[in-house]
mmCIF file of C-alpha atoms in Angstrom:
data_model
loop_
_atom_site.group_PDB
_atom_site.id
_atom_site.type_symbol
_atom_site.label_atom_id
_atom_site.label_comp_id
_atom_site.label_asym_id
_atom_site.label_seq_id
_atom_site.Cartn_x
_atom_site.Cartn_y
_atom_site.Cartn_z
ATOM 1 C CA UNK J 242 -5.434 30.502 -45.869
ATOM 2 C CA UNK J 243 -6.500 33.429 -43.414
ATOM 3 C CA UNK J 244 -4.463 35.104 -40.343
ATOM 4 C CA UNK J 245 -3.944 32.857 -37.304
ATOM 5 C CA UNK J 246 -2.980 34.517 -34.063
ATOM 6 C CA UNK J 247 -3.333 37.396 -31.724
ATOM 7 C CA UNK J 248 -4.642 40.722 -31.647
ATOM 8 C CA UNK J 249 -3.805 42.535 -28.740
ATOM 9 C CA UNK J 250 -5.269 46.177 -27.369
ATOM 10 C CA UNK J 251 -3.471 47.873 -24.186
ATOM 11 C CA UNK J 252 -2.404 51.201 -23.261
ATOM 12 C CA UNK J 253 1.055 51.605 -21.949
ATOM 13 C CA UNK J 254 4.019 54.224 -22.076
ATOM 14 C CA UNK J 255 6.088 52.223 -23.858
ATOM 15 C CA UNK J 256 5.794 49.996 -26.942
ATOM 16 C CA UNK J 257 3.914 46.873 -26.573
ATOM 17 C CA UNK J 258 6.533 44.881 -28.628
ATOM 18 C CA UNK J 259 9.007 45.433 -25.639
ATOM 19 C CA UNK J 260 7.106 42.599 -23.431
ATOM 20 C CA UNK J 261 9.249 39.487 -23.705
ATOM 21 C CA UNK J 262 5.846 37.352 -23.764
ATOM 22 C CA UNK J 263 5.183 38.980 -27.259
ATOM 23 C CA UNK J 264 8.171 38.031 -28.783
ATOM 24 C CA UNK J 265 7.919 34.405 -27.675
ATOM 25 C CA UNK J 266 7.527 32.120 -30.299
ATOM 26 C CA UNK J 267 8.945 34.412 -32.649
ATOM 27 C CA UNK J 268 11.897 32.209 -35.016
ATOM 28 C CA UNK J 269 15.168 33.898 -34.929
ATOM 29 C CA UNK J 270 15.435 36.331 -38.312
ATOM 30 C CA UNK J 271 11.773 36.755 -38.350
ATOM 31 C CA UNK J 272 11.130 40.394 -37.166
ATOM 32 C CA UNK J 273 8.096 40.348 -38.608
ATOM 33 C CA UNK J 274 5.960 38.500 -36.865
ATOM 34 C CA UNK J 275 4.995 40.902 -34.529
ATOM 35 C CA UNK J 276 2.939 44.115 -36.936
ATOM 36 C CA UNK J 277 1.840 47.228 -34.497
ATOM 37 C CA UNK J 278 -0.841 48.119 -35.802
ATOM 38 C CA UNK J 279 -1.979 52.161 -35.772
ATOM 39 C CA UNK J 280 -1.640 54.037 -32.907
ATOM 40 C CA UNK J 281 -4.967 54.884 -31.073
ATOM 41 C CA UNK J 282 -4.961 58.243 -28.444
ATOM 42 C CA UNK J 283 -4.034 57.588 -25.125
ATOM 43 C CA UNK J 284 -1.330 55.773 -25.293
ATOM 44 C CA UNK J 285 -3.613 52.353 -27.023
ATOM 45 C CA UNK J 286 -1.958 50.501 -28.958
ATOM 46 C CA UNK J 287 -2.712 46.993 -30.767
ATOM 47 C CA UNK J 288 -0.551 44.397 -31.986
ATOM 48 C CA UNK J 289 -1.027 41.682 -34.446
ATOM 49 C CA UNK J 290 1.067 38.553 -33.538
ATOM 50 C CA UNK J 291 1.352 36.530 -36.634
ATOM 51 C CA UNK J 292 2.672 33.107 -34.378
ATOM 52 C CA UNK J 293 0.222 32.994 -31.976
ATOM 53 C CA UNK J 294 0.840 32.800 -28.441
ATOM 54 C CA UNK J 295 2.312 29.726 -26.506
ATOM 55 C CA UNK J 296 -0.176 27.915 -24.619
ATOM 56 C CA UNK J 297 -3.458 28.953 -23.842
ATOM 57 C CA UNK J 298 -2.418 31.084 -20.962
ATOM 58 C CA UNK J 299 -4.075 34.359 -19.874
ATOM 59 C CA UNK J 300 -0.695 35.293 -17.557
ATOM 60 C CA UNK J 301 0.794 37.397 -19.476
ATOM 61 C CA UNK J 302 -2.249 39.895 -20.128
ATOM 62 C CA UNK J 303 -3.202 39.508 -17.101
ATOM 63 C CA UNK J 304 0.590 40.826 -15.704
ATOM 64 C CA UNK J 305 0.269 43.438 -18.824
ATOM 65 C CA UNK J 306 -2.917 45.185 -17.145
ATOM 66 C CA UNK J 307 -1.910 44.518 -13.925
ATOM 67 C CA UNK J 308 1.271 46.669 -15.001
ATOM 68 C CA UNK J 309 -0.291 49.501 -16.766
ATOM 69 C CA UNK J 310 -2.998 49.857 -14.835
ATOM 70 C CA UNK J 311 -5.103 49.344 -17.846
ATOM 71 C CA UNK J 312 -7.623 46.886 -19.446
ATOM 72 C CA UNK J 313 -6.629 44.778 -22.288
ATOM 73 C CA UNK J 314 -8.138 43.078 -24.730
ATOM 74 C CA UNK J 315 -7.215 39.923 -26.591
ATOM 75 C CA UNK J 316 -8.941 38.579 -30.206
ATOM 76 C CA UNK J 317 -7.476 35.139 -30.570
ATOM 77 C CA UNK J 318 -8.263 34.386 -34.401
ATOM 78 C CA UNK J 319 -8.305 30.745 -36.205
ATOM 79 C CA UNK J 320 -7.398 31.073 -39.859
ATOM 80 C CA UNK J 321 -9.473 34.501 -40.156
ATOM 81 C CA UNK J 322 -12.804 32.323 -39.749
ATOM 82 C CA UNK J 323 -13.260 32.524 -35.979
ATOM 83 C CA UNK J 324 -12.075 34.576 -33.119
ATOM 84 C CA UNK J 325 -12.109 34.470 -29.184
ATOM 85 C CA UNK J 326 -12.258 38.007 -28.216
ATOM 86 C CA UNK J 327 -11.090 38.076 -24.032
ATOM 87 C CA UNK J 328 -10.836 41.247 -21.948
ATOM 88 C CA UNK J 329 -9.208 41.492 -19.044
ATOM 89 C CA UNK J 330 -9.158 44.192 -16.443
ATOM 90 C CA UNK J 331 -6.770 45.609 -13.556
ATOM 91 C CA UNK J 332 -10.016 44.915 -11.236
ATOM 92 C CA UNK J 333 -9.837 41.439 -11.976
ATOM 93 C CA UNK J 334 -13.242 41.441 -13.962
ATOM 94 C CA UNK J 335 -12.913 39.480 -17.459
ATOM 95 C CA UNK J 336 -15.404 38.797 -20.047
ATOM 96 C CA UNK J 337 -15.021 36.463 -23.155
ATOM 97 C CA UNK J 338 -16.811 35.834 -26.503
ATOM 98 C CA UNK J 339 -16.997 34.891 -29.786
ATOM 99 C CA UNK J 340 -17.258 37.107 -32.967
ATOM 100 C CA UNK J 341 -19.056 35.574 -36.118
ATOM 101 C CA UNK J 342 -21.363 33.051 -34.312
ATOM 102 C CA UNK J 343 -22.552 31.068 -37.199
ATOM 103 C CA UNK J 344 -18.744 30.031 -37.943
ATOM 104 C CA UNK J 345 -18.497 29.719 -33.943
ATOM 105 C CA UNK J 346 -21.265 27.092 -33.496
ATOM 106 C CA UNK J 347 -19.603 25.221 -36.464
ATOM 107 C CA UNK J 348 -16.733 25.125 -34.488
ATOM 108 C CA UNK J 349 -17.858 23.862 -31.546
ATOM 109 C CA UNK J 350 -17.469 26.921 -29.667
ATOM 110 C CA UNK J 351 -20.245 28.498 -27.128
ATOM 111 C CA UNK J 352 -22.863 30.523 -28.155
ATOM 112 C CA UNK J 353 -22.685 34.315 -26.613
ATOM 113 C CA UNK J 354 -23.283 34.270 -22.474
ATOM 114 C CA UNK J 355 -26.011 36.158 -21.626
ATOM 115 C CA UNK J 356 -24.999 39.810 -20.371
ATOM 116 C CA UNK J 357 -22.185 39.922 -22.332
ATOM 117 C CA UNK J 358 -22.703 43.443 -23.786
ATOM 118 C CA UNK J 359 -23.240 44.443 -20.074
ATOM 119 C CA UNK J 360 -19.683 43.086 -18.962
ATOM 120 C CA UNK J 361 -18.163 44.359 -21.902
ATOM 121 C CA UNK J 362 -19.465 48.358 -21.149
ATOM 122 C CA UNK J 363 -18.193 47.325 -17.653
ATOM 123 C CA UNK J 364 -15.118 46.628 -18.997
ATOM 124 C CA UNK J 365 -15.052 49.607 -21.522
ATOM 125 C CA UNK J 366 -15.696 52.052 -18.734
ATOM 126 C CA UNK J 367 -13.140 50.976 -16.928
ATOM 127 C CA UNK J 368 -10.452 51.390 -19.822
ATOM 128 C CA UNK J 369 -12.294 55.198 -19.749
ATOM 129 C CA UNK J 370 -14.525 54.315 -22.529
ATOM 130 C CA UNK J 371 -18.052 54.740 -23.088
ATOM 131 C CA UNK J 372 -19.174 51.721 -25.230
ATOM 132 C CA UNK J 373 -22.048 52.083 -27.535
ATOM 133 C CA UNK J 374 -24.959 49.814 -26.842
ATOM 134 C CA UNK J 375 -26.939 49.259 -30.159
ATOM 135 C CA UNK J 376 -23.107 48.468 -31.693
ATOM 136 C CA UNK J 377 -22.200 46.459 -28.666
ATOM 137 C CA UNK J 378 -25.501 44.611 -29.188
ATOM 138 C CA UNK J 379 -24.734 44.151 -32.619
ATOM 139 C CA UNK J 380 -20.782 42.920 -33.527
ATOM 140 C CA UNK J 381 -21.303 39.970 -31.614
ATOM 141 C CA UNK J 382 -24.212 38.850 -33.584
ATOM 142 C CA UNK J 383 -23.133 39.674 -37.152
ATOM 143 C CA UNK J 384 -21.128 37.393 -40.130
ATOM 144 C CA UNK J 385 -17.880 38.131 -41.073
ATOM 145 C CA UNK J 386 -17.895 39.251 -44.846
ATOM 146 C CA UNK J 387 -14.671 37.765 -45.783
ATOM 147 C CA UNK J 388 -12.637 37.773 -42.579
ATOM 148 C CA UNK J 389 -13.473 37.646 -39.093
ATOM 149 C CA UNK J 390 -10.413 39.778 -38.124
ATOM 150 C CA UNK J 391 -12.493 43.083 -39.121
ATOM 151 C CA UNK J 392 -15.376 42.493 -36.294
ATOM 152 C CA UNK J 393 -12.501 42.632 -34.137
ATOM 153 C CA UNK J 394 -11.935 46.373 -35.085
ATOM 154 C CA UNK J 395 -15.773 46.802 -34.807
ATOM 155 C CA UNK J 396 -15.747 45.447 -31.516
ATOM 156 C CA UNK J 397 -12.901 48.047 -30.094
ATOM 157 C CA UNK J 398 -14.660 50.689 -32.077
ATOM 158 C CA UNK J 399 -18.263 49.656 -29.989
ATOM 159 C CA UNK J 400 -16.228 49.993 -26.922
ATOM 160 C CA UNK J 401 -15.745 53.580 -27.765
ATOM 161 C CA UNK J 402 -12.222 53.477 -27.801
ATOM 162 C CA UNK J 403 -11.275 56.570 -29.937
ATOM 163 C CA UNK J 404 -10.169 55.983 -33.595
ATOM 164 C CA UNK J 405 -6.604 55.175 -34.908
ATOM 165 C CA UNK J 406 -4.045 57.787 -35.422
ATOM 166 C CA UNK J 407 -3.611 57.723 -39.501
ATOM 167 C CA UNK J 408 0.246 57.457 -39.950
ATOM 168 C CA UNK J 409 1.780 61.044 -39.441
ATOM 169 C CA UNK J 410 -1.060 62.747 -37.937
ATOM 170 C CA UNK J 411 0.200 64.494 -34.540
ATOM 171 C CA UNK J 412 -0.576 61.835 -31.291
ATOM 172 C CA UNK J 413 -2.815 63.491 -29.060
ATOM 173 C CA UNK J 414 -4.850 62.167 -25.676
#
């Protein structure tokens, strides 16, 4: 059985665990269901929610980049197979897609909206970013090898985000 939940990129000055819409559905005595994953420069950080989220509901991401001022980005994976991938933006814009379409379409889900890539760099540049095209072009379009949960780390890395700290290198911007 694979990971279902959340994945969840944002910059902001203080820890992304503090939201109380994060910690929501966690069981009293289980501290753990909330992992931060490493540190990226600039203050981006992701979390992996091992519950998954209550409801369906964009609110709370949409309050989190209202609040930092920041776009965020949301994978919503099913059993490591299949992920929603949904960014948000202070500017209101939002895209949405699926990563490993073949599992997707077997799903039921859509197949990728045209000019997706294009609202993604939108998006991208507006987190400060400057997406790569050809990879952009690509992690939407590929098979996961064993889970889908890894396209989710090429997606942020097409975005042009800048890598993860390693743990106990020196943060810098």
């Amino acid at each position: 059985m694979g990971f279902s939940g959340e994945y969840v990129l944002a910059c902001s000055d203080r820890p992304l665990r503090e939201p109380a819409a994060f910690a929501a559905g966690c069981a009293e005595g289980h501290s753990d269901c909330v992992t931060e994953c490493l540190p990226r420069p600039g203050g981006r950080q992701t979390l992996q929610i091992h519950h998954g989220l209550p409801g369906d509901s964009l609110r709370p991401f949409r309050q989190l980049a209202g609040s930092t001022g920041a776009p965020v980005l949301i994978a919503r994976v099913m059993d490591s197979d299949v992920c929603e991938v949904v960014g948000l933006a202070p500017s209101g814009a939002r895209w949405s897609t699926y990563l490993d379409p073949a599992t997707a379409a077997d799903y039921g889900f859509p197949e990728l909206p045209p000019g997706a890539a294009e609202h993604i760099t939108r998006w991208a540049a507006e987190a400060g970013c400057v997406a790569d095209p050809v990879a952009l072009a690509e992690v939407p379009t590929k098979r996961a090898d064993s889970l889908v949960d890894d396209l989710i780390f090429d997606l942020i890395d097409a975005c042009g985000f800048p890598p993860s700290i390693p743990a106990g290198a020196p943060a810098s911007a």
